[in-house]
Structure formats: C-alpha cells, structure tokens
Amino acid sequence: NAGVTQTPKFQVLKTGQSMTLQCAQDMNHNSMYWYRQDPGMGLRLIYYSASEGTTDKGEVPNGYNVSRLNKREFSLRLESAAPSQTSVYFCASSLRGGRGQETQYFGPGTRLLVL
Amino acid sequence: AQSVTQLGSHVSVSEGALVLLRCNYSSSVPPYLFWYVQYPNQGLQLLLKYTSAATLVKGINGFEAEFKKSETSFHLTKPSAHMSDAAEYFCAVTQPSGSARQLTFGSGTQLTVLP
C-alpha cells in the first residue's frame, strides 16, 4: 500500500496563476482532509470530505476549492494564487471521519511558493 | 472551544538523555489527545493517542505520554534520545463527541538531538 500520495512535491507559481494539488489514498478510507502548515502555526484545516460526494469548509477555506473526485481522490484548487498561500499543503485521510479518536494518515506534502 | 499549547518551539537534548516535550490542553470536557511526529520532508505520523482508556499511553519508537487531568497536560517522554528522534512533534486535541475533522494541532516542537 502506498498510503496517501500527493502531487506535485514542489511548485512555484506567480501571483494570479492557478493550479490543482492532487491527493489519492489506497486505504479505502471514507474521509479526506486538506491542511496547510505554516511556521509556528501547526496545521490548519482548509477543507474536508466526510465521504465521497460531500465536501465542507474547514478553518481557512478562503481562496481554495476542492473536489472529491471519487473515494480515492481529493483535489485542492487555487484559482488565483496569492503570496499568502505560500505554504506546505498536506492531504490526510481517515477511515470514517465521524469519530474524534480516529487516526489521520498524512501524505508527504506539497511545498508551494507563490511569487 | 479547544486548544493545545506546546511549550518550547525548540528543544535540544543530548543523545541518551531524557526527552520531555510539553503539551497542555484547554477543553471543556476531557478530550482525546494525540502526538504526531514529522520527520524532515515527510508527512505527519501518529506516535500515540489517548482516548480515555489508560492514562499512560505507550507509542511507537519508545515514546510514551501520560494524561493528567488535574494539570490539563499530555507531555511526551522518552527515556533515552536517539539521533533518529530528531524531528518536529505536534500535539493535537479533539472532542469525544466530535469528529476527526475537528482535530486541533499545536504549533509544534522541533527536537534536536546532539551527539
């Protein structure tokens, strides 16, 4: 099992450009998450998907959109990138998502630099 | 509302010395608590979690943590540090009545192990 995979690993954008970050999991998990990690701030939830066909906003959703393409894949789109979106983006998944005690499994991250 | 505070953004220990990483939580009810580790250029990996069973929780790689309700703490310890323990460690909290998406992370502690 590859677990949670993310592409690309690194990306440089110019302000105003768009891009999509891809995430896939092969653990048959129902719930998937997108986080951003900024220095000194831990991880903050951008969007999550409790199950296939559903998505909802997290703590910091502005400037982002998501698509739960199928049970395996959950993509994050930046329509018009801004320097404030320079960050490391992590995708995660969990089995059901409905219980607070569930372990989340993380991908290796995408480092995004917006100039 | 829930939150976690990790005291010390950087901790240095000598190889073979005790590792102590501090985490205090704020929650209206006894929460679920997690410690995740992030090795350089990798995603987060679960070390251990407390879900209201035994207050002393043993995790992977020789780490353990003790839930102390009276002190609202969940400090992470390891008796003898190894060079491979150098990483960033995140404490996280959620509510028993909540869902996995409501996981709140601390700001992280970077552990350096000196030879």
PDB file of C-alpha atoms in Angstrom:
ATOM      1  CA  ASN A   1       0.000   0.000   0.000  1.00  0.00           C
ATOM      2  CA  ALA A   2       1.270   3.458  -0.906  1.00  0.00           C
ATOM      3  CA  GLY A   3      -0.939   5.093   1.738  1.00  0.00           C
ATOM      4  CA  VAL A   4      -1.599   8.751   0.912  1.00  0.00           C
ATOM      5  CA  THR A   5       0.164  10.182  -2.122  1.00  0.00           C
ATOM      6  CA  GLN A   6       0.370  13.806  -3.231  1.00  0.00           C
ATOM      7  CA  THR A   7       1.488  15.501  -6.414  1.00  0.00           C
ATOM      8  CA  PRO A   8       3.393  17.627  -7.110  1.00  0.00           C
ATOM      9  CA  LYS A   9       6.013  17.638  -4.364  1.00  0.00           C
ATOM     10  CA  PHE A  10       7.052  21.195  -5.079  1.00  0.00           C
ATOM     11  CA  GLN A  11       5.592  24.021  -7.137  1.00  0.00           C
ATOM     12  CA  VAL A  12       6.414  27.643  -7.831  1.00  0.00           C
ATOM     13  CA  LEU A  13       3.602  29.912  -9.016  1.00  0.00           C
ATOM     14  CA  LYS A  14       3.318  33.527  -9.922  1.00  0.00           C
ATOM     15  CA  THR A  15       0.626  35.635  -8.302  1.00  0.00           C
ATOM     16  CA  GLY A  16      -2.669  35.098 -10.095  1.00  0.00           C
ATOM     17  CA  GLN A  17      -1.823  31.709 -11.563  1.00  0.00           C
ATOM     18  CA  SER A  18      -3.975  28.700 -10.838  1.00  0.00           C
ATOM     19  CA  MET A  19      -3.094  25.143 -10.004  1.00  0.00           C
ATOM     20  CA  THR A  20      -4.531  21.939  -8.624  1.00  0.00           C
ATOM     21  CA  LEU A  21      -2.928  19.825  -5.932  1.00  0.00           C
ATOM     22  CA  GLN A  22      -3.712  16.148  -6.253  1.00  0.00           C
ATOM     23  CA  CYS A  23      -4.190  13.632  -3.464  1.00  0.00           C
ATOM     24  CA  ALA A  24      -5.027   9.948  -3.538  1.00  0.00           C
ATOM     25  CA  GLN A  25      -5.309   7.231  -0.887  1.00  0.00           C
ATOM     26  CA  ASP A  26      -5.439   3.482  -1.293  1.00  0.00           C
ATOM     27  CA  MET A  27      -6.646   2.563   2.210  1.00  0.00           C
ATOM     28  CA  ASN A  28     -10.364   2.595   1.342  1.00  0.00           C
ATOM     29  CA  HIS A  29     -10.907   5.493   3.724  1.00  0.00           C
ATOM     30  CA  ASN A  30     -14.124   7.451   3.628  1.00  0.00           C
ATOM     31  CA  SER A  31     -12.856  10.792   4.913  1.00  0.00           C
ATOM     32  CA  MET A  32     -10.183  13.028   3.459  1.00  0.00           C
ATOM     33  CA  TYR A  33      -8.692  16.360   4.511  1.00  0.00           C
ATOM     34  CA  TRP A  34      -6.575  19.222   3.233  1.00  0.00           C
ATOM     35  CA  TYR A  35      -4.349  21.119   5.660  1.00  0.00           C
ATOM     36  CA  ARG A  36      -1.834  23.893   5.324  1.00  0.00           C
ATOM     37  CA  GLN A  37       1.227  24.123   7.520  1.00  0.00           C
ATOM     38  CA  ASP A  38       2.829  27.459   8.244  1.00  0.00           C
ATOM     39  CA  PRO A  39       5.817  28.098  10.518  1.00  0.00           C
ATOM     40  CA  GLY A  40       4.840  28.369  14.167  1.00  0.00           C
ATOM     41  CA  MET A  41       1.168  27.689  13.477  1.00  0.00           C
ATOM     42  CA  GLY A  42       0.828  23.930  13.319  1.00  0.00           C
ATOM     43  CA  LEU A  43      -1.630  22.539  10.795  1.00  0.00           C
ATOM     44  CA  ARG A  44      -4.877  24.253   9.891  1.00  0.00           C
ATOM     45  CA  LEU A  45      -7.757  22.555   8.133  1.00  0.00           C
ATOM     46  CA  ILE A  46      -8.691  24.038   4.758  1.00  0.00           C
ATOM     47  CA  TYR A  47     -11.409  21.658   3.558  1.00  0.00           C
ATOM     48  CA  TYR A  48     -12.516  18.170   4.328  1.00  0.00           C
ATOM     49  CA  SER A  49     -14.676  15.493   2.758  1.00  0.00           C
ATOM     50  CA  ALA A  50     -16.553  13.226   5.132  1.00  0.00           C
ATOM     51  CA  SER A  51     -17.401  10.808   2.349  1.00  0.00           C
ATOM     52  CA  GLU A  52     -17.498  10.545  -1.420  1.00  0.00           C
ATOM     53  CA  GLY A  53     -19.675  13.293  -2.839  1.00  0.00           C
ATOM     54  CA  THR A  54     -19.505  15.607   0.152  1.00  0.00           C
ATOM     55  CA  THR A  55     -17.145  18.459   0.997  1.00  0.00           C
ATOM     56  CA  ASP A  56     -17.170  21.147   3.643  1.00  0.00           C
ATOM     57  CA  LYS A  57     -15.122  24.129   4.746  1.00  0.00           C
ATOM     58  CA  GLY A  58     -12.556  23.989   7.480  1.00  0.00           C
ATOM     59  CA  GLU A  59     -10.827  26.744   9.389  1.00  0.00           C
ATOM     60  CA  VAL A  60      -9.148  28.551   6.460  1.00  0.00           C
ATOM     61  CA  PRO A  61     -11.088  27.890   3.209  1.00  0.00           C
ATOM     62  CA  ASN A  62     -10.805  31.311   1.536  1.00  0.00           C
ATOM     63  CA  GLY A  63      -9.016  31.199  -1.814  1.00  0.00           C
ATOM     64  CA  TYR A  64      -9.402  27.433  -2.238  1.00  0.00           C
ATOM     65  CA  ASN A  65     -11.812  24.968  -3.782  1.00  0.00           C
ATOM     66  CA  VAL A  66     -11.908  21.196  -3.556  1.00  0.00           C
ATOM     67  CA  SER A  67     -13.256  18.246  -5.481  1.00  0.00           C
ATOM     68  CA  ARG A  68     -13.842  14.757  -4.163  1.00  0.00           C
ATOM     69  CA  LEU A  69     -13.454  13.038  -7.490  1.00  0.00           C
ATOM     70  CA  ASN A  70     -14.164   9.556  -6.128  1.00  0.00           C
ATOM     71  CA  LYS A  71     -13.496   7.652  -2.942  1.00  0.00           C
ATOM     72  CA  ARG A  72      -9.750   7.628  -3.564  1.00  0.00           C
ATOM     73  CA  GLU A  73      -9.058  11.134  -4.799  1.00  0.00           C
ATOM     74  CA  PHE A  74      -9.443  14.587  -3.251  1.00  0.00           C
ATOM     75  CA  SER A  75      -8.014  17.601  -5.059  1.00  0.00           C
ATOM     76  CA  LEU A  76      -7.351  21.152  -3.885  1.00  0.00           C
ATOM     77  CA  ARG A  77      -7.502  24.034  -6.353  1.00  0.00           C
ATOM     78  CA  LEU A  78      -6.084  27.516  -6.093  1.00  0.00           C
ATOM     79  CA  GLU A  79      -7.928  29.641  -8.646  1.00  0.00           C
ATOM     80  CA  SER A  80      -5.788  32.760  -8.330  1.00  0.00           C
ATOM     81  CA  ALA A  81      -2.717  32.196  -6.211  1.00  0.00           C
ATOM     82  CA  ALA A  82      -1.557  34.839  -3.741  1.00  0.00           C
ATOM     83  CA  PRO A  83       1.737  35.120  -1.834  1.00  0.00           C
ATOM     84  CA  SER A  84      -0.213  34.439   1.382  1.00  0.00           C
ATOM     85  CA  GLN A  85      -0.863  30.944   0.057  1.00  0.00           C
ATOM     86  CA  THR A  86       2.831  30.089   0.177  1.00  0.00           C
ATOM     87  CA  SER A  87       2.804  27.101   2.491  1.00  0.00           C
ATOM     88  CA  VAL A  88       3.195  23.365   2.780  1.00  0.00           C
ATOM     89  CA  TYR A  89      -0.016  21.535   1.967  1.00  0.00           C
ATOM     90  CA  PHE A  90      -0.851  18.158   3.446  1.00  0.00           C
ATOM     91  CA  CYS A  91      -3.568  15.770   2.464  1.00  0.00           C
ATOM     92  CA  ALA A  92      -4.801  13.251   5.027  1.00  0.00           C
ATOM     93  CA  SER A  93      -7.387  10.510   5.262  1.00  0.00           C
ATOM     94  CA  SER A  94      -9.183   8.575   7.982  1.00  0.00           C
ATOM     95  CA  LEU A  95     -11.409   5.538   7.982  1.00  0.00           C
ATOM     96  CA  ARG A  96     -14.795   7.073   8.734  1.00  0.00           C
ATOM     97  CA  GLY A  97     -14.179  10.613   9.993  1.00  0.00           C
ATOM     98  CA  GLY A  98     -17.157  10.596  12.286  1.00  0.00           C
ATOM     99  CA  ARG A  99     -15.258   9.815  15.453  1.00  0.00           C
ATOM    100  CA  GLY A 100     -12.796  12.091  17.174  1.00  0.00           C
ATOM    101  CA  GLN A 101     -10.488   9.246  18.127  1.00  0.00           C
ATOM    102  CA  GLU A 102      -9.699   8.280  14.563  1.00  0.00           C
ATOM    103  CA  THR A 103      -6.125   8.385  13.389  1.00  0.00           C
ATOM    104  CA  GLN A 104      -5.449  10.518  10.365  1.00  0.00           C
ATOM    105  CA  TYR A 105      -2.893   9.325   7.820  1.00  0.00           C
ATOM    106  CA  PHE A 106      -0.896  12.011   6.077  1.00  0.00           C
ATOM    107  CA  GLY A 107       0.723  12.339   2.698  1.00  0.00           C
ATOM    108  CA  PRO A 108       4.280  13.663   2.230  1.00  0.00           C
ATOM    109  CA  GLY A 109       3.127  17.204   1.440  1.00  0.00           C
ATOM    110  CA  THR A 110       3.337  19.720  -1.396  1.00  0.00           C
ATOM    111  CA  ARG A 111       5.573  22.749  -0.931  1.00  0.00           C
ATOM    112  CA  LEU A 112       4.063  25.732  -2.721  1.00  0.00           C
ATOM    113  CA  LEU A 113       5.824  29.031  -3.303  1.00  0.00           C
ATOM    114  CA  VAL A 114       3.820  31.922  -4.714  1.00  0.00           C
ATOM    115  CA  LEU A 115       5.898  34.816  -6.007  1.00  0.00           C
TER     116      LEU A 115
ATOM    117  CA  ALA B   1     -13.525  25.685  22.162  1.00  0.00           C
ATOM    118  CA  GLN B   2     -10.455  23.510  22.376  1.00  0.00           C
ATOM    119  CA  SER B   3      -6.779  24.305  22.036  1.00  0.00           C
ATOM    120  CA  VAL B   4      -3.336  22.956  22.759  1.00  0.00           C
ATOM    121  CA  THR B   5      -0.222  24.786  23.812  1.00  0.00           C
ATOM    122  CA  GLN B   6       3.197  23.313  23.237  1.00  0.00           C
ATOM    123  CA  LEU B   7       5.776  24.917  25.491  1.00  0.00           C
ATOM    124  CA  GLY B   8       9.076  25.362  23.720  1.00  0.00           C
ATOM    125  CA  SER B   9       9.194  25.616  19.962  1.00  0.00           C
ATOM    126  CA  HIS B  10      12.714  24.159  20.021  1.00  0.00           C
ATOM    127  CA  VAL B  11      14.129  21.560  22.396  1.00  0.00           C
ATOM    128  CA  SER B  12      17.680  20.196  22.321  1.00  0.00           C
ATOM    129  CA  VAL B  13      18.829  17.084  24.144  1.00  0.00           C
ATOM    130  CA  SER B  14      21.967  15.011  24.088  1.00  0.00           C
ATOM    131  CA  GLU B  15      21.875  11.507  22.691  1.00  0.00           C
ATOM    132  CA  GLY B  16      20.933   9.154  25.525  1.00  0.00           C
ATOM    133  CA  ALA B  17      19.260  11.877  27.594  1.00  0.00           C
ATOM    134  CA  LEU B  18      15.622  12.094  28.600  1.00  0.00           C
ATOM    135  CA  VAL B  19      13.255  13.624  26.086  1.00  0.00           C
ATOM    136  CA  LEU B  20      10.391  15.695  27.506  1.00  0.00           C
ATOM    137  CA  LEU B  21       8.079  17.597  25.184  1.00  0.00           C
ATOM    138  CA  ARG B  22       5.300  19.544  26.851  1.00  0.00           C
ATOM    139  CA  CYS B  23       1.674  19.818  25.821  1.00  0.00           C
ATOM    140  CA  ASN B  24      -1.151  21.470  27.736  1.00  0.00           C
ATOM    141  CA  TYR B  25      -4.708  21.470  26.539  1.00  0.00           C
ATOM    142  CA  SER B  26      -7.779  23.543  27.037  1.00  0.00           C
ATOM    143  CA  SER B  27     -11.123  21.818  26.759  1.00  0.00           C
ATOM    144  CA  SER B  28     -14.494  21.960  28.450  1.00  0.00           C
ATOM    145  CA  VAL B  29     -14.566  18.150  28.723  1.00  0.00           C
ATOM    146  CA  PRO B  30     -11.802  15.534  28.902  1.00  0.00           C
ATOM    147  CA  PRO B  31     -10.600  15.371  25.330  1.00  0.00           C
ATOM    148  CA  TYR B  32      -8.901  12.911  23.068  1.00  0.00           C
ATOM    149  CA  LEU B  33      -5.213  13.744  22.664  1.00  0.00           C
ATOM    150  CA  PHE B  34      -2.658  12.829  20.049  1.00  0.00           C
ATOM    151  CA  TRP B  35       1.051  13.156  19.413  1.00  0.00           C
ATOM    152  CA  TYR B  36       2.203  13.177  15.804  1.00  0.00           C
ATOM    153  CA  VAL B  37       5.801  13.250  14.553  1.00  0.00           C
ATOM    154  CA  GLN B  38       7.036  14.827  11.332  1.00  0.00           C
ATOM    155  CA  TYR B  39      10.432  13.780  10.032  1.00  0.00           C
ATOM    156  CA  PRO B  40      12.172  16.140   7.595  1.00  0.00           C
ATOM    157  CA  ASN B  41      10.356  16.448   4.281  1.00  0.00           C
ATOM    158  CA  GLN B  42       7.729  13.912   5.278  1.00  0.00           C
ATOM    159  CA  GLY B  43       4.106  13.916   6.346  1.00  0.00           C
ATOM    160  CA  LEU B  44       2.884  13.510   9.911  1.00  0.00           C
ATOM    161  CA  GLN B  45       2.835  10.082  11.520  1.00  0.00           C
ATOM    162  CA  LEU B  46       0.908   9.096  14.637  1.00  0.00           C
ATOM    163  CA  LEU B  47       3.112   8.389  17.663  1.00  0.00           C
ATOM    164  CA  LEU B  48       0.367   7.695  20.191  1.00  0.00           C
ATOM    165  CA  LYS B  49      -3.098   8.750  21.272  1.00  0.00           C
ATOM    166  CA  TYR B  50      -5.202   8.963  24.415  1.00  0.00           C
ATOM    167  CA  THR B  51      -8.857   8.063  24.051  1.00  0.00           C
ATOM    168  CA  SER B  52      -9.989   7.810  27.693  1.00  0.00           C
ATOM    169  CA  ALA B  53      -8.668   4.337  28.445  1.00  0.00           C
ATOM    170  CA  ALA B  54      -5.362   4.055  30.323  1.00  0.00           C
ATOM    171  CA  THR B  55      -3.884   7.419  31.270  1.00  0.00           C
ATOM    172  CA  LEU B  56      -0.351   6.250  30.459  1.00  0.00           C
ATOM    173  CA  VAL B  57      -0.140   5.660  26.749  1.00  0.00           C
ATOM    174  CA  LYS B  58       2.734   3.893  25.047  1.00  0.00           C
ATOM    175  CA  GLY B  59       3.522   4.632  21.455  1.00  0.00           C
ATOM    176  CA  ILE B  60       5.981   3.739  18.771  1.00  0.00           C
ATOM    177  CA  ASN B  61       9.754   4.176  18.943  1.00  0.00           C
ATOM    178  CA  GLY B  62       9.832   4.051  22.768  1.00  0.00           C
ATOM    179  CA  PHE B  63       7.733   7.185  23.339  1.00  0.00           C
ATOM    180  CA  GLU B  64       5.014   7.453  25.942  1.00  0.00           C
ATOM    181  CA  ALA B  65       2.702  10.136  27.287  1.00  0.00           C
ATOM    182  CA  GLU B  66       0.609  10.500  30.426  1.00  0.00           C
ATOM    183  CA  PHE B  67      -2.781  12.156  30.522  1.00  0.00           C
ATOM    184  CA  LYS B  68      -3.063  14.279  33.677  1.00  0.00           C
ATOM    185  CA  LYS B  69      -6.492  15.790  34.026  1.00  0.00           C
ATOM    186  CA  SER B  70      -5.581  17.849  37.100  1.00  0.00           C
ATOM    187  CA  GLU B  71      -2.755  19.515  35.193  1.00  0.00           C
ATOM    188  CA  THR B  72      -4.519  19.537  31.791  1.00  0.00           C
ATOM    189  CA  SER B  73      -1.343  18.076  30.355  1.00  0.00           C
ATOM    190  CA  PHE B  74      -0.259  15.345  27.977  1.00  0.00           C
ATOM    191  CA  HIS B  75       3.540  15.535  27.947  1.00  0.00           C
ATOM    192  CA  LEU B  76       5.545  13.259  25.664  1.00  0.00           C
ATOM    193  CA  THR B  77       8.593  11.454  27.063  1.00  0.00           C
ATOM    194  CA  LYS B  78      11.274   9.039  26.013  1.00  0.00           C
ATOM    195  CA  PRO B  79      13.902   7.778  28.481  1.00  0.00           C
ATOM    196  CA  SER B  80      16.849   7.858  26.100  1.00  0.00           C
ATOM    197  CA  ALA B  81      17.060  10.018  22.985  1.00  0.00           C
ATOM    198  CA  HIS B  82      18.394   8.648  19.748  1.00  0.00           C
ATOM    199  CA  MET B  83      19.706  10.625  16.814  1.00  0.00           C
ATOM    200  CA  SER B  84      16.816   9.308  14.729  1.00  0.00           C
ATOM    201  CA  ASP B  85      14.338  11.066  17.063  1.00  0.00           C
ATOM    202  CA  ALA B  86      15.263  14.446  15.595  1.00  0.00           C
ATOM    203  CA  ALA B  87      12.003  15.698  14.109  1.00  0.00           C
ATOM    204  CA  GLU B  88       9.100  18.049  14.735  1.00  0.00           C
ATOM    205  CA  TYR B  89       6.452  16.881  17.169  1.00  0.00           C
ATOM    206  CA  PHE B  90       2.853  18.032  17.216  1.00  0.00           C
ATOM    207  CA  CYS B  91       0.313  17.662  19.989  1.00  0.00           C
ATOM    208  CA  ALA B  92      -3.335  17.646  18.876  1.00  0.00           C
ATOM    209  CA  VAL B  93      -6.734  17.577  20.563  1.00  0.00           C
ATOM    210  CA  THR B  94     -10.284  16.716  19.675  1.00  0.00           C
ATOM    211  CA  GLN B  95     -13.535  16.075  21.500  1.00  0.00           C
ATOM    212  CA  PRO B  96     -15.046  12.649  22.222  1.00  0.00           C
ATOM    213  CA  SER B  97     -18.335  13.959  20.910  1.00  0.00           C
ATOM    214  CA  GLY B  98     -16.710  15.489  17.869  1.00  0.00           C
ATOM    215  CA  SER B  99     -15.413  14.192  14.588  1.00  0.00           C
ATOM    216  CA  ALA B 100     -11.948  13.621  13.211  1.00  0.00           C
ATOM    217  CA  ARG B 101     -12.154  16.822  11.190  1.00  0.00           C
ATOM    218  CA  GLN B 102     -12.193  18.818  14.408  1.00  0.00           C
ATOM    219  CA  LEU B 103      -8.628  17.913  15.264  1.00  0.00           C
ATOM    220  CA  THR B 104      -6.769  20.991  16.523  1.00  0.00           C
ATOM    221  CA  PHE B 105      -2.976  20.996  16.327  1.00  0.00           C
ATOM    222  CA  GLY B 106      -0.437  22.768  18.466  1.00  0.00           C
ATOM    223  CA  SER B 107       2.281  24.870  16.898  1.00  0.00           C
ATOM    224  CA  GLY B 108       4.877  22.122  17.128  1.00  0.00           C
ATOM    225  CA  THR B 109       8.171  21.471  18.899  1.00  0.00           C
ATOM    226  CA  GLN B 110      11.359  20.910  16.938  1.00  0.00           C
ATOM    227  CA  LEU B 111      13.525  18.319  18.682  1.00  0.00           C
ATOM    228  CA  THR B 112      17.265  18.381  18.066  1.00  0.00           C
ATOM    229  CA  VAL B 113      19.399  15.509  19.320  1.00  0.00           C
ATOM    230  CA  LEU B 114      23.042  16.375  19.920  1.00  0.00           C
ATOM    231  CA  PRO B 115      25.779  13.763  19.579  1.00  0.00           C
TER     232      PRO B 115
END
